XYZ file of N, CA, C and O in Angstrom:
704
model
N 86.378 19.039 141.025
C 86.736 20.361 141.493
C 86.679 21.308 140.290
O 87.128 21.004 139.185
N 86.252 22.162 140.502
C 85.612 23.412 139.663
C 86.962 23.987 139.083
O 87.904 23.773 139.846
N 87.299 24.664 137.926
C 88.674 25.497 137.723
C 88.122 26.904 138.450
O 86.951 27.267 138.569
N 89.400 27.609 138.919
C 89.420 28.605 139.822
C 89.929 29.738 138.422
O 91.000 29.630 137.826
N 89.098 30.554 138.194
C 89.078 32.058 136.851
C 90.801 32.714 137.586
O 91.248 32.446 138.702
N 91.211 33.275 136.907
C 92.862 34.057 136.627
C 92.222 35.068 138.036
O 92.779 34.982 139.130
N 91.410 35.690 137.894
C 91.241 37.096 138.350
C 90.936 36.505 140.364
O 91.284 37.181 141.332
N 90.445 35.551 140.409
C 90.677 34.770 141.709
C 91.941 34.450 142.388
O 92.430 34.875 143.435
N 92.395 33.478 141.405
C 93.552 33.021 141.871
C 94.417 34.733 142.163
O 94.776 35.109 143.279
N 94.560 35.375 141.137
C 95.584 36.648 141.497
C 95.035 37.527 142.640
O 95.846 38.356 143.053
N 93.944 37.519 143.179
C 93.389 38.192 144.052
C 94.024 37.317 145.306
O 94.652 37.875 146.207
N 93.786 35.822 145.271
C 94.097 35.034 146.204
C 95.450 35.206 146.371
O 95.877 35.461 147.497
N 96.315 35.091 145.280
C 97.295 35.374 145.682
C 97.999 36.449 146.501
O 98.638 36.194 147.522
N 97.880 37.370 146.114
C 97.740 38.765 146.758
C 97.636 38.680 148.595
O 98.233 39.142 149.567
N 96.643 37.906 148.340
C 96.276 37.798 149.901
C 97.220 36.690 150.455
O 97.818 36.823 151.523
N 97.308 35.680 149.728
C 98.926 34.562 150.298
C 99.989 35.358 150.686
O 100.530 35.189 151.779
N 100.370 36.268 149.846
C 101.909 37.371 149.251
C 101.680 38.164 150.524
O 102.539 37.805 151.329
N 100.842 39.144 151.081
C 100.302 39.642 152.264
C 100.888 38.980 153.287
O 101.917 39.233 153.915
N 100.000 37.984 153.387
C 99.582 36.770 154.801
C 101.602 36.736 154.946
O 102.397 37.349 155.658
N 101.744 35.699 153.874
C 103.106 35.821 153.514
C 104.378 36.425 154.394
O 104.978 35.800 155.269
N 104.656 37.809 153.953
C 105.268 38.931 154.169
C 104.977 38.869 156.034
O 105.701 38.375 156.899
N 103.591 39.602 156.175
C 103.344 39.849 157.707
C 103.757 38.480 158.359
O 104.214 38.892 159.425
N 103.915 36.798 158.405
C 104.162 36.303 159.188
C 105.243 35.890 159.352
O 105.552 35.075 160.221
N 106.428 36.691 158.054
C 108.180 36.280 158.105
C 108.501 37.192 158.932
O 109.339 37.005 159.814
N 107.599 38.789 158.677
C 108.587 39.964 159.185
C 107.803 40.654 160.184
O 108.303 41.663 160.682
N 106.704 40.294 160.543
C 106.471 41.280 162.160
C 106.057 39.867 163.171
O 106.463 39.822 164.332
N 105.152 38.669 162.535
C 105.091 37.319 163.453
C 106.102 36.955 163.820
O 105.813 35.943 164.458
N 107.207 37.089 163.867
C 108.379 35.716 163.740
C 109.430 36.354 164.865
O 109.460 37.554 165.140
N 110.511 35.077 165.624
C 111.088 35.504 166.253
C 112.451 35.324 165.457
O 112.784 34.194 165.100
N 113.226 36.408 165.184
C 114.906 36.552 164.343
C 115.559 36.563 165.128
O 115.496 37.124 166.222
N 116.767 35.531 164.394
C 118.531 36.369 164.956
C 118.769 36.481 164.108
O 117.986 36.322 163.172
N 120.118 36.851 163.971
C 121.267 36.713 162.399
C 121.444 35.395 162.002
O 121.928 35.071 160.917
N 120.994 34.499 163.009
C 121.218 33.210 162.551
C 120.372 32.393 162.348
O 120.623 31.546 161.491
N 119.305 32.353 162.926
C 117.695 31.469 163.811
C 116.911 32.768 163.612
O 116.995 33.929 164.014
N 115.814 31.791 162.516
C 114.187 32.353 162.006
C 113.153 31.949 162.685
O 113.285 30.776 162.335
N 112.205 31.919 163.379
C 111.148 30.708 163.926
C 110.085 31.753 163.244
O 110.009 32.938 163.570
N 109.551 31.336 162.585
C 108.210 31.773 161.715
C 107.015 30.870 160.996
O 107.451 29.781 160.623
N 105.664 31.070 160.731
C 104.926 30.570 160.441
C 104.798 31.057 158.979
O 103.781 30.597 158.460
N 105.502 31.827 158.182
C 105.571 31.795 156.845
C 104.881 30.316 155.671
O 104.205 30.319 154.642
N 105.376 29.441 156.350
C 105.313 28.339 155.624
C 103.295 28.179 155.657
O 102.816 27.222 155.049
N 102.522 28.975 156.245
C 100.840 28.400 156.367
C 100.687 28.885 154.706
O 100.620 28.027 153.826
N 100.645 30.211 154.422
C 100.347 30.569 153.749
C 100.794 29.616 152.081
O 100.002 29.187 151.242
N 102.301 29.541 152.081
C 102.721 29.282 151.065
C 102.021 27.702 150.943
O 101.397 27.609 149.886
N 101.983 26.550 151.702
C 101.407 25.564 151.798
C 100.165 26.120 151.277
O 99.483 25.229 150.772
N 99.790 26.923 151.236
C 97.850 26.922 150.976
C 98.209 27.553 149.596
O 97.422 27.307 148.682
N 98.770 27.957 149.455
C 99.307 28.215 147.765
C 99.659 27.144 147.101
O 99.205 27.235 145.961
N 100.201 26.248 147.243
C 100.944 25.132 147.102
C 99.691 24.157 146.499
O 99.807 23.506 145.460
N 98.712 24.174 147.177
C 97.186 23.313 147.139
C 96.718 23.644 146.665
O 96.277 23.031 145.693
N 96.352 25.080 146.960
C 95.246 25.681 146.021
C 95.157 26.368 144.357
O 94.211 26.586 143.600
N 96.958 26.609 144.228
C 96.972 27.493 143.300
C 98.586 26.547 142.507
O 99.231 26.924 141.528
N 98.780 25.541 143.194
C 99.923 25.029 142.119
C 101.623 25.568 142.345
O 101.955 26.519 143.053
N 102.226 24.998 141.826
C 104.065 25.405 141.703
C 104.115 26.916 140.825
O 105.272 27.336 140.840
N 103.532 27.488 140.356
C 103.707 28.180 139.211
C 103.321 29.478 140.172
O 104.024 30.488 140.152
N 102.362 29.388 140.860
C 102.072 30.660 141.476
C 102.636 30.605 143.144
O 102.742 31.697 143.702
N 102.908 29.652 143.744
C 103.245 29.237 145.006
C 105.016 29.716 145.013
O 105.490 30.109 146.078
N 105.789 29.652 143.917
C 107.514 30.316 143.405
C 106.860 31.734 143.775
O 106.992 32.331 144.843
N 105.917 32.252 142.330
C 105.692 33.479 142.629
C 105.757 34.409 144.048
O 106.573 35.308 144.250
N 104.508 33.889 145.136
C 104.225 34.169 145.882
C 105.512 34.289 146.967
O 105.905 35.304 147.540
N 106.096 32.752 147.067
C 107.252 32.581 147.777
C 108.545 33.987 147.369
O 108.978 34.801 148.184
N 108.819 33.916 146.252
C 110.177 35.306 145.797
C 109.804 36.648 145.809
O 110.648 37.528 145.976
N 107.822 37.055 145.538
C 108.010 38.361 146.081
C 107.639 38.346 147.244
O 107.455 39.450 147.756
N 107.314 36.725 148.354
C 107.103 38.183 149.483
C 108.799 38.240 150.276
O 108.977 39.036 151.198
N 109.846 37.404 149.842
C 111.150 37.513 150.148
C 111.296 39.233 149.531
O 111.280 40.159 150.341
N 111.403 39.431 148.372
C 112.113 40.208 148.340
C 111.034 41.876 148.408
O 111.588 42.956 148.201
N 109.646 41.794 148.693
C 109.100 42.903 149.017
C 109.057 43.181 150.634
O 108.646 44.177 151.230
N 109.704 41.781 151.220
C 109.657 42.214 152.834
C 111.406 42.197 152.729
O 111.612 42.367 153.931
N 112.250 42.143 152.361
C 113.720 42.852 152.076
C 113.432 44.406 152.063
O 113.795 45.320 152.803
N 112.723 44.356 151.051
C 113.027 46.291 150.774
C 112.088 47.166 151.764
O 112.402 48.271 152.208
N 110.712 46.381 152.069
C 110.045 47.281 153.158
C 110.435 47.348 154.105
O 110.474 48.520 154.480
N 110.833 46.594 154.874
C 110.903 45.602 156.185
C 112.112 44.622 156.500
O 112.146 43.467 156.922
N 113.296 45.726 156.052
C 114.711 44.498 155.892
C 114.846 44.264 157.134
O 114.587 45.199 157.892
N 115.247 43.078 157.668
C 116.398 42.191 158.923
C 117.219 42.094 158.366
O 117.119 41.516 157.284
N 118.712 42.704 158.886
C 119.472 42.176 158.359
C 120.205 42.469 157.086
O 119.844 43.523 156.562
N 120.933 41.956 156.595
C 121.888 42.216 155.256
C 120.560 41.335 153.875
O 120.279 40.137 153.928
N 120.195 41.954 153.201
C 119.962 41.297 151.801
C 120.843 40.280 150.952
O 121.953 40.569 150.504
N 120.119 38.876 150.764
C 120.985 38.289 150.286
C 120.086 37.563 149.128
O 118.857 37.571 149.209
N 120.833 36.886 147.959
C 120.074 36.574 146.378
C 119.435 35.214 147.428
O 118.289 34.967 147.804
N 120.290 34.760 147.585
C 120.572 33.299 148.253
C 119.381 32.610 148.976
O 119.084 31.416 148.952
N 118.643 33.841 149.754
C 117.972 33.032 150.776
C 116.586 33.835 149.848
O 115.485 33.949 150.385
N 116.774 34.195 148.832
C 115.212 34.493 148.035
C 115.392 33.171 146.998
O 114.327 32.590 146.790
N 116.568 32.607 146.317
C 116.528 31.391 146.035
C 115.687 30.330 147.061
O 114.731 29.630 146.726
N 116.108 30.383 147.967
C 115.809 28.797 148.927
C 114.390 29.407 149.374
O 113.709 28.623 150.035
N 113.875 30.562 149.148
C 111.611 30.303 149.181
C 111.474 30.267 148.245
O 110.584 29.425 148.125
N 111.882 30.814 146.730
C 111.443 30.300 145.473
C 111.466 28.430 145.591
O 110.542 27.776 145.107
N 112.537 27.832 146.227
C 112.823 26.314 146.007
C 111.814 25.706 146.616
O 111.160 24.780 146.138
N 111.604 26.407 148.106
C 110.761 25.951 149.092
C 108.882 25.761 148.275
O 107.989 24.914 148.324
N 109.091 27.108 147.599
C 107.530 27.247 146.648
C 107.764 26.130 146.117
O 107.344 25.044 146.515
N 108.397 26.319 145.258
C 108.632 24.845 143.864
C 108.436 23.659 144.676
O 107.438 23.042 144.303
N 109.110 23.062 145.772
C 109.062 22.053 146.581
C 107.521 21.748 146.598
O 106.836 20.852 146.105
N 107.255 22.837 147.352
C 105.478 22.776 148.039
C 104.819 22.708 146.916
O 104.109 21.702 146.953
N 104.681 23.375 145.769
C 103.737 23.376 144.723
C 104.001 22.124 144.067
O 102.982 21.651 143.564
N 104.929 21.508 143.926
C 105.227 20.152 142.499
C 104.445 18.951 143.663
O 103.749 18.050 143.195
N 104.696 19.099 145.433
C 104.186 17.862 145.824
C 102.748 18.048 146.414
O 102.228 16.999 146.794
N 102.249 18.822 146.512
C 101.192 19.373 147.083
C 99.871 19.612 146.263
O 98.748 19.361 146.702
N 100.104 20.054 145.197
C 98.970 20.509 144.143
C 98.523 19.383 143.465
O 99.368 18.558 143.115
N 96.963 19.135 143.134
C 96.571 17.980 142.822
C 95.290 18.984 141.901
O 94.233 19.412 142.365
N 95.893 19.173 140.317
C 94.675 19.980 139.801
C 93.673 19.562 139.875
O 92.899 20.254 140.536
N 93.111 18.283 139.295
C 91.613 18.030 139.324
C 90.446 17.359 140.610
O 89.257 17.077 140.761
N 91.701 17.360 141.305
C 90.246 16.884 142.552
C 91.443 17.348 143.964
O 92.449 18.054 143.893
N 90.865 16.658 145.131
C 90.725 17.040 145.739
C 91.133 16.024 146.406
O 90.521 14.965 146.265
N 92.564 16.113 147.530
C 93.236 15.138 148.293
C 92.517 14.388 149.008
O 91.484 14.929 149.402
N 92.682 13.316 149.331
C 92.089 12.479 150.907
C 92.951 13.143 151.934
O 93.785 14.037 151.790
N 92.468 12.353 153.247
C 93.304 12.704 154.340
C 94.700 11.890 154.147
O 95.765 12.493 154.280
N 94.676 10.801 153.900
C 96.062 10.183 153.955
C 96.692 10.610 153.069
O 97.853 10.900 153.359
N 96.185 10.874 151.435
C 97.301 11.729 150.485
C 97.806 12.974 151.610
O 98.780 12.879 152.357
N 97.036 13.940 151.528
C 98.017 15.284 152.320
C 98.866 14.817 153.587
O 99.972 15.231 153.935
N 98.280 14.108 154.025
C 99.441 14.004 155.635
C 100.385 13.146 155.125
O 101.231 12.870 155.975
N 100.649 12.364 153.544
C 101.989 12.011 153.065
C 102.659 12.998 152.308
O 103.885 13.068 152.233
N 101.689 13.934 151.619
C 102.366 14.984 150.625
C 103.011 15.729 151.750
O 104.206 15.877 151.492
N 102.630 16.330 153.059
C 102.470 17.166 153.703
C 103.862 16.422 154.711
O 104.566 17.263 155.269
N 104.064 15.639 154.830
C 104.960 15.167 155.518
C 106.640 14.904 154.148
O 107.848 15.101 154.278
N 105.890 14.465 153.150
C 107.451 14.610 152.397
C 107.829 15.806 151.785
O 108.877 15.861 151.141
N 106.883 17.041 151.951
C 107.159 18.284 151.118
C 107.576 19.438 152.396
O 108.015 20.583 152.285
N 107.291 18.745 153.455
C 108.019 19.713 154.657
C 109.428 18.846 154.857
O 110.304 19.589 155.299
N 109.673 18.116 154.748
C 110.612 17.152 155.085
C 111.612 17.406 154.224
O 112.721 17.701 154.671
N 111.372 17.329 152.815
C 112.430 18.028 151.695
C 112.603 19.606 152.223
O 113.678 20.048 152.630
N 111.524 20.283 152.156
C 112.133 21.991 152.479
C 113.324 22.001 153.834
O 114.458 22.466 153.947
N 112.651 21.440 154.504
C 113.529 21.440 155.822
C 114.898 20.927 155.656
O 115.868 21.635 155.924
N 115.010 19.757 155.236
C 116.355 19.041 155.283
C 117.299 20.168 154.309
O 118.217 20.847 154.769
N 116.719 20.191 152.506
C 117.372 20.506 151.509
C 117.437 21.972 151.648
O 118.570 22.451 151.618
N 116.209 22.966 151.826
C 116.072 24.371 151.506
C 116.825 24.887 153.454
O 117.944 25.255 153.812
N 115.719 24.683 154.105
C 116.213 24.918 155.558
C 117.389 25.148 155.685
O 118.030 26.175 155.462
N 117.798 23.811 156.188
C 118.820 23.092 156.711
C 120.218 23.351 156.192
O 121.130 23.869 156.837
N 120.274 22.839 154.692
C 121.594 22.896 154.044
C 121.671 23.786 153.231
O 122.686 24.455 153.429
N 120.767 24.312 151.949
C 121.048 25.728 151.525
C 121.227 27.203 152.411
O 122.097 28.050 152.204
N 119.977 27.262 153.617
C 120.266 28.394 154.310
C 121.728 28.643 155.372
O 122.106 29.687 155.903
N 122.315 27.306 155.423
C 123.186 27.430 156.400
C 124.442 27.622 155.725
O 125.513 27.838 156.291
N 124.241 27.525 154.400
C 125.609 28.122 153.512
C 125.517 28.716 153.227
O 126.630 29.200 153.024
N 124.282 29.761 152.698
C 124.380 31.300 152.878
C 125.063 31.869 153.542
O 126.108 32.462 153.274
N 124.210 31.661 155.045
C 125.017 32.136 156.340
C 126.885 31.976 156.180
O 127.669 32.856 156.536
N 127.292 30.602 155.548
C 128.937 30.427 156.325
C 128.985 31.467 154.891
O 129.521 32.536 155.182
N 128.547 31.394 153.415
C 129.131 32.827 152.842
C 128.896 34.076 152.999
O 129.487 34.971 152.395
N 127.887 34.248 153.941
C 127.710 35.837 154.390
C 127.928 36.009 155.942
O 127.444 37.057 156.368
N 128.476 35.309 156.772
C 129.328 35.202 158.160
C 130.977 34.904 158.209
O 131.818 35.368 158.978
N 131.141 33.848 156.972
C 132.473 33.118 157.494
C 132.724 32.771 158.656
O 133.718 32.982 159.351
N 131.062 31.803 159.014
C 131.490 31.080 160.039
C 131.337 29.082 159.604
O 130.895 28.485 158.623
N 131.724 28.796 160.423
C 132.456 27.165 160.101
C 130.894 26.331 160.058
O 130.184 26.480 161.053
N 130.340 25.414 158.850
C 129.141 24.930 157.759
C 128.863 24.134 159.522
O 128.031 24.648 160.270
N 129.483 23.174 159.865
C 129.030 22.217 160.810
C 128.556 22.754 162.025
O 127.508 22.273 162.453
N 129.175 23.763 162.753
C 128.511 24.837 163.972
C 127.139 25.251 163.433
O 126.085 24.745 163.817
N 127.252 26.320 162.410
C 125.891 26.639 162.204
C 124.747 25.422 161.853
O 123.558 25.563 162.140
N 125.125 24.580 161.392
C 124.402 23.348 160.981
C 123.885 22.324 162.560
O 122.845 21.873 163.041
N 124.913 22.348 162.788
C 124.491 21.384 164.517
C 123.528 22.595 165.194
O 122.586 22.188 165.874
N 123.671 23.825 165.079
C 122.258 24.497 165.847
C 121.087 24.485 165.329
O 120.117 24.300 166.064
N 120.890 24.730 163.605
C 120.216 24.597 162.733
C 119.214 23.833 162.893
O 118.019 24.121 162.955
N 119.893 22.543 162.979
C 119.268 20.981 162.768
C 117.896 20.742 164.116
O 116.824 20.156 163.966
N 118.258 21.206 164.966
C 117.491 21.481 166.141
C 116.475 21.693 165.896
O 115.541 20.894 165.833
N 116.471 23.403 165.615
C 115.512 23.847 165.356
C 114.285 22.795 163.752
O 113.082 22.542 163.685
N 114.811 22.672 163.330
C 114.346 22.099 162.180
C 113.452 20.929 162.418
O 112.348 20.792 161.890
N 114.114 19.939 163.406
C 113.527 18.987 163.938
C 112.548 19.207 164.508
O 111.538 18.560 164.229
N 112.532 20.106 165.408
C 111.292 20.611 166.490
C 109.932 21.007 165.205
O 108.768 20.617 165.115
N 110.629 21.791 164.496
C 109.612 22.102 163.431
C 108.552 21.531 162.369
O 107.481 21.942 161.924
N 109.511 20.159 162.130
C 108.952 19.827 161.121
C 107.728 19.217 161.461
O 106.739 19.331 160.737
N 107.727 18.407 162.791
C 105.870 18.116 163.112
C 105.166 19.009 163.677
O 104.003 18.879 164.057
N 106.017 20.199 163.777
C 104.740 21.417 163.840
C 104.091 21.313 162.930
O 102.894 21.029 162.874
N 105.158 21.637 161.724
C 104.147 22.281 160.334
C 103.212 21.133 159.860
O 102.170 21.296 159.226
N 103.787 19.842 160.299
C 102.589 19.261 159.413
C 101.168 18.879 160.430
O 100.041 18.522 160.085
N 101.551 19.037 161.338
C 100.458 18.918 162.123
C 99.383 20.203 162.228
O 98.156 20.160 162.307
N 100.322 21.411 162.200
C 99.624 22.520 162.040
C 98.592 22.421 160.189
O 97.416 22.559 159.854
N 99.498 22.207 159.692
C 99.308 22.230 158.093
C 97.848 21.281 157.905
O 96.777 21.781 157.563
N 98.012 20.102 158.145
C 96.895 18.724 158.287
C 95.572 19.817 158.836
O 94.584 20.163 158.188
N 95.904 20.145 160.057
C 94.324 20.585 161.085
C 94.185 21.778 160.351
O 93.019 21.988 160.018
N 95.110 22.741 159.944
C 94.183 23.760 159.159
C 93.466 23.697 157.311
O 92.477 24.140 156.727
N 94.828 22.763 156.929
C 93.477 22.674 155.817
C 92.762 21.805 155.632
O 92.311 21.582 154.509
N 92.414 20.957 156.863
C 90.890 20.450 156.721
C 89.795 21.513 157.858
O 88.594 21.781 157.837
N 90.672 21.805 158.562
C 89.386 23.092 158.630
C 88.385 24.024 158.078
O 87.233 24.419 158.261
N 89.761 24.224 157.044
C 89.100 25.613 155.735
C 88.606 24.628 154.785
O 88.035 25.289 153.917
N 88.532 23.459 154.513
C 87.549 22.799 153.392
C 86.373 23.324 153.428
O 86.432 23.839 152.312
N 85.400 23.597 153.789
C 84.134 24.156 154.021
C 84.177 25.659 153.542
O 83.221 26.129 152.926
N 85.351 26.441 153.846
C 85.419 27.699 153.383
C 86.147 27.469 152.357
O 85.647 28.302 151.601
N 87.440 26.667 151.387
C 87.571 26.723 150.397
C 86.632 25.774 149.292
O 86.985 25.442 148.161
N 85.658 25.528 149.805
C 84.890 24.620 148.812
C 83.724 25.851 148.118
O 83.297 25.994 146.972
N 83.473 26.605 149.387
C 82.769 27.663 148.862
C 83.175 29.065 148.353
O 82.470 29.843 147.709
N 84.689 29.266 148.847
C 85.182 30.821 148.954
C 86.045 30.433 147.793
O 85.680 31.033 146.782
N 86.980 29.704 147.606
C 88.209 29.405 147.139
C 88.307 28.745 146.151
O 89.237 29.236 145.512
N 87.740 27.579 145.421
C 87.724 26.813 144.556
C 87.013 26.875 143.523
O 87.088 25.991 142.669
């Protein structure tokens, strides 16, 4: 696999940070409590393509440039921590600099790097945000939480698996 020049990757990024932003804050269905969003395509394709180092990046500004454009809600440090973690997560298990995954590497990376976000970032950091910015009781919000999370997690990797072997053909030529 070819190295990808600075002025790519930051262009690419740009377009992750974008993609990003539009599918937390106009795709997605909110409460004050429950997110259902496809945020996670983009940052996963950061994660692969561009590493932990730029996948944090991408993850904390598009938290906190869709806060100030496009707030839901009360602003909190907390839940721009847990997509910086979620980046770090995705980028340390996901990124493979010099070549280029098989199918069975990604559908294991792809299954233990949604599996950590969900359980650790999801699950248990976002739901203590919430009991310190609600003061409501860790196990209620957590028993609804968990639900959702479950349902999710073989979305994303199933979604995750079929789209980036789709775009191989376009990141072998566009992207890499």
């Amino acid at each position: 696999m070819k190295k990808m020049s600075k002025t790519k990757k930051l262009i690419l990024s740009a377009l992750l940070l974008t993609l990003t932003i539009v599918l937390s804050r106009f795709l997605s269905i909110k409460t004050p409590l429950l997110s259902i969003n496809f945020s996670f395509v983009p940052l996963i394709l950061a994660a692969i393509w561009l590493g932990p180092k730029y996948t944090v990046l991408i993850s904390g500004l598009s938290d906190l440039i869709g806060a100030i454009l496009f707030p839901f809600g009360e602003f909190f440090i907390g839940f721009t921590f847990s997509t910086c973690l979620a980046g770090l997560i995705y980028g340390l298990v996901l990124y493979k600099k010099d070549e280029e995954l098989t199918n069975k590497q990604l559908i294991i990376r792809l299954i233990i790097s949604c599996a950590l976000v969900t359980v650790l970032v999801n699950t248990v950091l976002n739901t203590l945000w919430l009991v310190i910015m609600y003061n409501k009781a860790f196990i209620v919000l957590f028993a609804t939480r968990i639900v959702k999370e479950i349902v999710m997690l073989p979305i994303e990797v199933v979604t995750m698996f079929v789209l980036v072997n789709s775009l191989k053909p376009i990141t072998k030529k566009y992207v890499i």
